[in-house]
mmCIF file of C-alpha atoms and ligand atoms in Angstrom:
data_model
loop_
_atom_site.group_PDB
_atom_site.id
_atom_site.type_symbol
_atom_site.label_atom_id
_atom_site.label_comp_id
_atom_site.label_asym_id
_atom_site.label_seq_id
_atom_site.Cartn_x
_atom_site.Cartn_y
_atom_site.Cartn_z
ATOM 1 C CA UNK A 129 95.117 154.611 179.404
ATOM 2 C CA UNK A 130 91.779 153.710 177.715
ATOM 3 C CA UNK A 131 91.188 152.570 174.150
ATOM 4 C CA UNK A 132 87.918 150.964 172.947
ATOM 5 C CA UNK A 133 86.987 150.013 176.533
ATOM 6 C CA UNK A 134 90.366 148.394 177.058
ATOM 7 C CA UNK A 135 92.642 149.569 179.861
ATOM 8 C CA UNK A 136 96.380 149.307 179.281
ATOM 9 C CA UNK A 137 98.164 148.889 182.593
ATOM 10 C CA UNK A 138 101.857 149.310 183.374
ATOM 11 C CA UNK A 139 103.482 148.359 185.676
ATOM 12 C CA UNK A 140 101.724 145.035 186.250
ATOM 13 C CA UNK A 141 101.259 144.474 189.980
ATOM 14 C CA UNK A 142 102.027 141.053 191.479
ATOM 15 C CA UNK A 143 98.343 140.370 192.224
ATOM 16 C CA UNK A 144 97.758 140.174 188.438
ATOM 17 C CA UNK A 145 100.580 137.716 187.707
ATOM 18 C CA UNK A 146 98.419 134.574 187.979
ATOM 19 C CA UNK A 147 95.719 136.079 185.714
ATOM 20 C CA UNK A 148 98.404 136.961 183.152
ATOM 21 C CA UNK A 149 99.775 133.422 183.356
ATOM 22 C CA UNK A 150 96.294 131.960 182.884
ATOM 23 C CA UNK A 151 95.810 134.181 179.817
ATOM 24 C CA UNK A 152 99.154 132.986 178.418
ATOM 25 C CA UNK A 153 98.327 129.306 179.001
ATOM 26 C CA UNK A 154 95.183 129.810 176.904
ATOM 27 C CA UNK A 155 96.828 131.877 174.140
ATOM 28 C CA UNK A 156 100.571 132.260 173.654
ATOM 29 C CA UNK A 157 101.589 128.895 175.144
ATOM 30 C CA UNK A 158 99.176 127.101 172.829
ATOM 31 C CA UNK A 159 99.261 129.303 169.722
ATOM 32 C CA UNK A 160 102.685 130.877 169.240
ATOM 33 C CA UNK A 161 103.975 129.251 166.008
ATOM 34 C CA UNK A 162 107.103 127.582 167.479
ATOM 35 C CA UNK A 163 105.197 126.298 170.513
ATOM 36 C CA UNK A 164 102.638 124.867 168.070
ATOM 37 C CA UNK A 165 105.074 123.102 165.790
ATOM 38 C CA UNK A 166 107.028 121.394 168.572
ATOM 39 C CA UNK A 167 103.786 120.682 170.550
ATOM 40 C CA UNK A 168 105.267 122.382 173.589
ATOM 41 C CA UNK A 169 102.062 122.112 175.634
ATOM 42 C CA UNK A 170 99.633 119.213 175.920
ATOM 43 C CA UNK A 171 96.432 121.209 175.433
ATOM 44 C CA UNK A 172 95.110 124.756 175.324
ATOM 45 C CA UNK A 173 95.210 125.979 178.907
ATOM 46 C CA UNK A 174 97.785 123.486 180.143
ATOM 47 C CA UNK A 175 100.870 124.894 181.760
ATOM 48 C CA UNK A 176 104.557 124.607 181.037
ATOM 49 C CA UNK A 177 106.649 125.121 184.197
ATOM 50 C CA UNK A 178 109.793 126.308 182.374
ATOM 51 C CA UNK A 179 107.991 128.735 180.107
ATOM 52 C CA UNK A 180 106.052 129.983 183.114
ATOM 53 C CA UNK A 181 109.336 130.581 184.947
ATOM 54 C CA UNK A 182 110.569 132.696 181.993
ATOM 55 C CA UNK A 183 107.288 134.666 182.029
ATOM 56 C CA UNK A 184 107.360 135.224 185.788
ATOM 57 C CA UNK A 185 110.974 136.338 185.648
ATOM 58 C CA UNK A 186 110.052 138.786 182.897
ATOM 59 C CA UNK A 187 107.008 140.137 184.796
ATOM 60 C CA UNK A 188 109.282 140.806 187.763
ATOM 61 C CA UNK A 189 111.372 143.181 185.641
ATOM 62 C CA UNK A 190 108.404 145.581 185.985
ATOM 63 C CA UNK A 191 108.352 146.598 182.298
ATOM 64 C CA UNK A 192 105.363 144.582 181.073
ATOM 65 C CA UNK A 193 101.987 145.930 179.939
ATOM 66 C CA UNK A 194 98.614 144.254 180.355
ATOM 67 C CA UNK A 195 95.387 144.920 178.442
ATOM 68 C CA UNK A 196 92.287 144.598 180.634
ATOM 69 C CA UNK A 197 88.627 144.470 179.631
ATOM 70 C CA UNK A 198 86.348 144.849 182.666
ATOM 71 C CA UNK A 199 89.258 143.663 184.779
ATOM 72 C CA UNK A 200 89.886 140.547 182.655
ATOM 73 C CA UNK A 201 93.345 140.072 181.129
ATOM 74 C CA UNK A 202 92.791 140.074 177.350
ATOM 75 C CA UNK A 203 96.328 140.745 176.194
ATOM 76 C CA UNK A 204 99.861 141.464 177.292
ATOM 77 C CA UNK A 205 103.310 142.492 176.222
ATOM 78 C CA UNK A 206 105.814 140.761 178.472
ATOM 79 C CA UNK A 207 108.882 142.970 178.488
ATOM 80 C CA UNK A 208 112.206 142.484 180.173
ATOM 81 C CA UNK A 209 115.662 143.922 180.427
ATOM 82 C CA UNK A 210 118.693 141.958 179.244
ATOM 83 C CA UNK A 211 122.427 142.515 179.520
ATOM 84 C CA UNK A 212 125.118 140.648 177.582
ATOM 85 C CA UNK A 213 126.013 138.712 180.716
ATOM 86 C CA UNK A 214 122.375 137.703 181.273
ATOM 87 C CA UNK A 215 122.162 136.507 177.659
ATOM 88 C CA UNK A 216 125.316 134.389 178.080
ATOM 89 C CA UNK A 217 123.957 132.906 181.320
ATOM 90 C CA UNK A 218 120.579 132.206 179.696
ATOM 91 C CA UNK A 219 122.311 130.321 176.871
ATOM 92 C CA UNK A 220 124.282 128.168 179.324
ATOM 93 C CA UNK A 221 121.126 127.391 181.343
ATOM 94 C CA UNK A 222 119.235 126.539 178.163
ATOM 95 C CA UNK A 223 121.894 124.078 176.971
ATOM 96 C CA UNK A 224 121.534 122.288 180.329
ATOM 97 C CA UNK A 225 117.745 121.946 179.902
ATOM 98 C CA UNK A 226 116.418 118.393 179.651
ATOM 99 C CA UNK A 227 113.166 119.408 177.894
ATOM 100 C CA UNK A 228 114.257 119.115 174.252
ATOM 101 C CA UNK A 229 111.345 121.156 172.852
ATOM 102 C CA UNK A 230 111.892 124.060 175.224
ATOM 103 C CA UNK A 231 115.657 123.864 174.731
ATOM 104 C CA UNK A 232 115.275 123.878 170.946
ATOM 105 C CA UNK A 233 113.190 127.054 170.884
ATOM 106 C CA UNK A 234 115.204 129.042 173.407
ATOM 107 C CA UNK A 235 118.611 127.921 172.091
ATOM 108 C CA UNK A 236 117.563 129.167 168.639
ATOM 109 C CA UNK A 237 116.386 132.529 170.012
ATOM 110 C CA UNK A 238 119.405 133.108 172.237
ATOM 111 C CA UNK A 239 121.976 131.955 169.657
ATOM 112 C CA UNK A 240 120.569 134.304 167.032
ATOM 113 C CA UNK A 241 120.705 137.176 169.509
ATOM 114 C CA UNK A 242 124.265 136.343 170.469
ATOM 115 C CA UNK A 243 125.241 136.132 166.808
ATOM 116 C CA UNK A 244 124.036 139.639 165.979
ATOM 117 C CA UNK A 245 125.468 141.109 169.210
ATOM 118 C CA UNK A 246 123.277 144.189 169.483
ATOM 119 C CA UNK A 247 125.127 145.125 172.694
ATOM 120 C CA UNK A 248 128.317 145.674 170.710
ATOM 121 C CA UNK A 249 126.650 147.091 167.605
ATOM 122 C CA UNK A 250 124.870 149.839 169.562
ATOM 123 C CA UNK A 251 127.274 150.031 172.502
ATOM 124 C CA UNK A 252 124.569 149.365 175.103
ATOM 125 C CA UNK A 253 124.741 147.528 178.432
ATOM 126 C CA UNK A 254 121.033 146.659 178.668
ATOM 127 C CA UNK A 255 118.389 146.102 176.006
ATOM 128 C CA UNK A 256 114.631 146.503 176.535
ATOM 129 C CA UNK A 257 113.138 143.298 175.085
ATOM 130 C CA UNK A 258 109.523 142.686 174.122
ATOM 131 C CA UNK A 259 109.542 138.900 174.698
ATOM 132 C CA UNK A 260 105.898 137.949 174.408
ATOM 133 C CA UNK A 261 102.993 139.564 172.602
ATOM 134 C CA UNK A 262 99.648 137.886 173.184
ATOM 135 C CA UNK A 263 95.970 138.757 172.693
ATOM 136 C CA UNK A 264 92.865 136.734 173.612
ATOM 137 C CA UNK A 265 91.341 135.237 170.407
ATOM 138 C CA UNK A 266 88.033 137.000 171.096
ATOM 139 C CA UNK A 267 89.747 140.388 171.146
ATOM 140 C CA UNK A 268 92.001 140.015 168.101
ATOM 141 C CA UNK A 269 92.019 142.230 165.026
ATOM 142 C CA UNK A 270 91.186 145.370 167.027
ATOM 143 C CA UNK A 271 94.695 146.769 167.206
ATOM 144 C CA UNK A 272 95.367 145.663 170.799
ATOM 145 C CA UNK A 273 98.757 144.091 169.977
ATOM 146 C CA UNK A 274 99.724 147.218 168.043
ATOM 147 C CA UNK A 275 98.901 149.402 171.068
ATOM 148 C CA UNK A 276 100.772 147.019 173.398
ATOM 149 C CA UNK A 277 103.827 147.320 171.156
ATOM 150 C CA UNK A 278 103.568 151.115 170.874
ATOM 151 C CA UNK A 279 103.250 151.438 174.634
ATOM 152 C CA UNK A 280 106.188 149.089 175.172
ATOM 153 C CA UNK A 281 108.327 151.300 172.936
ATOM 154 C CA UNK A 282 107.234 154.369 174.929
ATOM 155 C CA UNK A 283 107.983 152.567 178.190
ATOM 156 C CA UNK A 284 111.474 151.673 176.983
ATOM 157 C CA UNK A 285 112.202 155.297 176.144
ATOM 158 C CA UNK A 286 110.674 156.552 179.384
ATOM 159 C CA UNK A 287 112.850 154.168 181.427
ATOM 160 C CA UNK A 288 115.985 155.478 179.719
ATOM 161 C CA UNK A 289 116.831 152.457 177.561
ATOM 162 C CA UNK A 290 118.758 153.239 174.383
ATOM 163 C CA UNK A 291 117.598 150.173 172.469
ATOM 164 C CA UNK A 292 114.208 148.460 172.109
ATOM 165 C CA UNK A 293 114.077 144.938 170.609
ATOM 166 C CA UNK A 294 111.475 142.341 169.607
ATOM 167 C CA UNK A 295 112.137 138.701 168.705
ATOM 168 C CA UNK A 296 109.188 138.235 166.341
ATOM 169 C CA UNK A 297 108.489 134.553 165.704
ATOM 170 C CA UNK A 298 105.089 134.988 164.044
ATOM 171 C CA UNK A 299 104.202 136.548 160.684
ATOM 172 C CA UNK A 300 101.576 138.651 162.481
ATOM 173 C CA UNK A 301 103.921 140.134 165.065
ATOM 174 C CA UNK A 302 106.394 140.750 162.220
ATOM 175 C CA UNK A 303 103.712 142.661 160.337
ATOM 176 C CA UNK A 304 103.036 144.767 163.439
ATOM 177 C CA UNK A 305 106.760 145.521 163.912
ATOM 178 C CA UNK A 306 107.050 146.578 160.263
ATOM 179 C CA UNK A 307 103.992 148.786 160.520
ATOM 180 C CA UNK A 308 105.523 150.581 163.530
ATOM 181 C CA UNK A 309 108.627 151.347 161.469
ATOM 182 C CA UNK A 310 111.008 149.192 163.514
ATOM 183 C CA UNK A 311 114.337 148.218 161.971
ATOM 184 C CA UNK A 312 114.754 144.625 160.760
ATOM 185 C CA UNK A 313 118.105 143.546 162.227
ATOM 186 C CA UNK A 314 118.134 139.854 161.457
ATOM 187 C CA UNK A 315 116.180 137.048 159.860
ATOM 188 C CA UNK A 316 116.456 133.284 160.193
ATOM 189 C CA UNK A 317 114.354 131.054 157.971
ATOM 190 C CA UNK A 318 112.955 128.194 160.030
ATOM 191 C CA UNK A 319 113.786 125.809 157.183
ATOM 192 C CA UNK A 320 117.481 126.638 157.736
ATOM 193 C CA UNK A 321 117.527 125.742 161.421
ATOM 194 C CA UNK A 322 118.275 122.036 161.566
ATOM 195 C CA UNK A 323 117.656 119.666 164.428
ATOM 196 C CA UNK A 324 121.120 118.330 165.376
ATOM 197 C CA UNK A 325 119.675 114.843 166.040
ATOM 198 C CA UNK A 326 117.694 114.387 162.804
ATOM 199 C CA UNK A 327 119.363 116.820 160.364
ATOM 200 C CA UNK A 328 115.867 117.997 159.408
ATOM 201 C CA UNK A 329 114.367 121.470 160.015
ATOM 202 C CA UNK A 330 113.772 121.866 163.730
ATOM 203 C CA UNK A 331 110.679 124.010 163.153
ATOM 204 C CA UNK A 332 108.078 123.687 160.432
ATOM 205 C CA UNK A 333 105.204 125.938 161.484
ATOM 206 C CA UNK A 334 102.193 126.288 159.209
ATOM 207 C CA UNK A 335 102.097 129.243 156.771
ATOM 208 C CA UNK A 336 102.220 132.226 156.947
ATOM 209 C CA UNK A 337 104.961 131.779 159.562
ATOM 210 C CA UNK A 338 108.341 131.320 157.918
ATOM 211 C CA UNK A 339 111.092 132.495 160.229
ATOM 212 C CA UNK A 340 112.413 134.522 163.118
ATOM 213 C CA UNK A 341 112.827 138.252 162.614
ATOM 214 C CA UNK A 342 114.560 140.489 165.132
ATOM 215 C CA UNK A 343 113.473 144.133 165.104
ATOM 216 C CA UNK A 344 114.873 147.126 166.976
ATOM 217 C CA UNK A 345 114.323 150.770 167.638
ATOM 218 C CA UNK A 346 117.220 152.950 168.690
ATOM 219 C CA UNK A 347 116.417 156.041 170.741
ATOM 220 C CA UNK A 348 118.604 158.990 169.934
ATOM 221 C CA UNK A 349 120.053 160.697 172.989
ATOM 222 C CA UNK A 350 119.393 164.435 173.176
HETATM 223 C C1 LIG B 242 99.973 138.092 167.273
HETATM 224 C C2 LIG B 242 98.811 138.637 168.086
HETATM 225 C C3 LIG B 242 99.362 139.129 169.434
HETATM 226 C C4 LIG B 242 98.139 139.793 167.327
HETATM 227 O O1 LIG B 242 97.160 140.377 168.164
HETATM 228 P P1 LIG B 242 96.000 141.369 167.585
HETATM 229 O O2 LIG B 242 95.582 142.252 168.719
HETATM 230 O O3 LIG B 242 94.962 140.591 166.901
HETATM 231 O O4 LIG B 242 96.804 142.220 166.499
HETATM 232 P P2 LIG B 242 96.327 143.639 165.930
HETATM 233 O O5 LIG B 242 94.829 143.693 165.955
HETATM 234 O O6 LIG B 242 97.065 144.703 166.651
HETATM 235 O O7 LIG B 242 96.776 143.513 164.419
HETATM 236 C C5 LIG B 242 97.985 143.974 164.011
HETATM 237 C C6 LIG B 242 98.146 143.660 162.530
HETATM 238 O O8 LIG B 242 98.176 142.245 162.298
HETATM 239 C C7 LIG B 242 97.144 141.896 161.389
HETATM 240 N N1 LIG B 242 96.590 140.627 161.816
HETATM 241 C C8 LIG B 242 96.049 140.338 163.010
HETATM 242 N N2 LIG B 242 95.666 139.048 163.038
HETATM 243 C C9 LIG B 242 95.962 138.535 161.826
HETATM 244 C C10 LIG B 242 95.802 137.250 161.228
HETATM 245 N N3 LIG B 242 95.276 136.223 161.900
HETATM 246 N N4 LIG B 242 96.251 137.074 159.962
HETATM 247 C C11 LIG B 242 96.802 138.074 159.283
HETATM 248 N N5 LIG B 242 96.979 139.325 159.789
HETATM 249 C C12 LIG B 242 96.557 139.542 161.038
HETATM 250 C C13 LIG B 242 96.127 143.012 161.480
HETATM 251 O O9 LIG B 242 95.356 143.113 160.305
HETATM 252 C C14 LIG B 242 97.021 144.205 161.684
HETATM 253 O O10 LIG B 242 97.618 144.591 160.468
HETATM 254 P P3 LIG B 242 97.393 146.058 159.865
HETATM 255 O O11 LIG B 242 97.873 147.004 160.955
HETATM 256 O O12 LIG B 242 98.262 146.062 158.670
HETATM 257 O O13 LIG B 242 95.925 146.139 159.637
HETATM 258 C C15 LIG B 242 97.735 137.517 168.335
HETATM 259 O O14 LIG B 242 97.350 136.996 167.075
HETATM 260 C C16 LIG B 242 98.202 136.378 169.214
HETATM 261 O O15 LIG B 242 98.109 136.458 170.455
HETATM 262 N N6 LIG B 242 98.730 135.267 168.631
HETATM 263 C C17 LIG B 242 99.178 134.110 169.396
HETATM 264 C C18 LIG B 242 100.494 134.371 170.106
HETATM 265 C C19 LIG B 242 101.595 134.783 169.154
HETATM 266 O O16 LIG B 242 101.863 134.139 168.155
HETATM 267 N N7 LIG B 242 102.276 135.910 169.495
HETATM 268 C C20 LIG B 242 103.339 136.474 168.670
HETATM 269 C C21 LIG B 242 104.632 135.786 168.848
HETATM 270 S S1 LIG B 242 105.989 136.924 168.863
#
């Protein structure tokens, strides 16, 4: 599909995985508010093996969408499928992580998802999750993230999922979710999430980012 000279591609073939990863090292890894406030990566463009493993695992679910400009990756929605059992396993693996920064972010995300138990609430086995939304700084403000989200929602419905979900950690992605009419399921203020070692807030990102919001869309069966 074309929009303003941008191609939106789904599924993402394996020969694009490294280009997607390179895009993420330059954008999401370095700029996502929680990654910023814990200094997850050393510099823009530097990798993070554990985060890369999460991204690769998600790409292999075959649900992600990439935005290409003249063949260059300029944005992506990394989407995956998750069952209750996979969430429980992910939590256990995260608690065993030695990287405190990575563990802190993912434990917070997974615990909040376990707490709200969308599997039980909507009686679903698998949830379509939009895990990462990222756009190249030079291409921002043109609606690319909005299109990536819209297409992810369409993809979820097309693949027969009953529930679409986004863990929105940034005020901008939250604004996009609201504008698409998604349902706000849950909110955690970052100031309320304390670091068990220091007793102080674990995350203090710069404004306008203030908390985690979890959004959903339920597809009605015919
Ligand atoms: C979040 C991100 C993907 C948005 O990409 P984008 O393509 O620029 O977003 P869009 O152009 O689709 O804009 C969507 C909305 O956000 C608003 N917006 C975009 N950038 C903004 C900014 N820096 N400040 C305030 N609002 C902004 C737009 O005005 C638009 O709102 P509107 O529909 O009410 O006009 C991009 O900023 C990014 O990659 N950030 C770093 C990674 C990150 O934090 N990802 C989200 C974590 S879940």
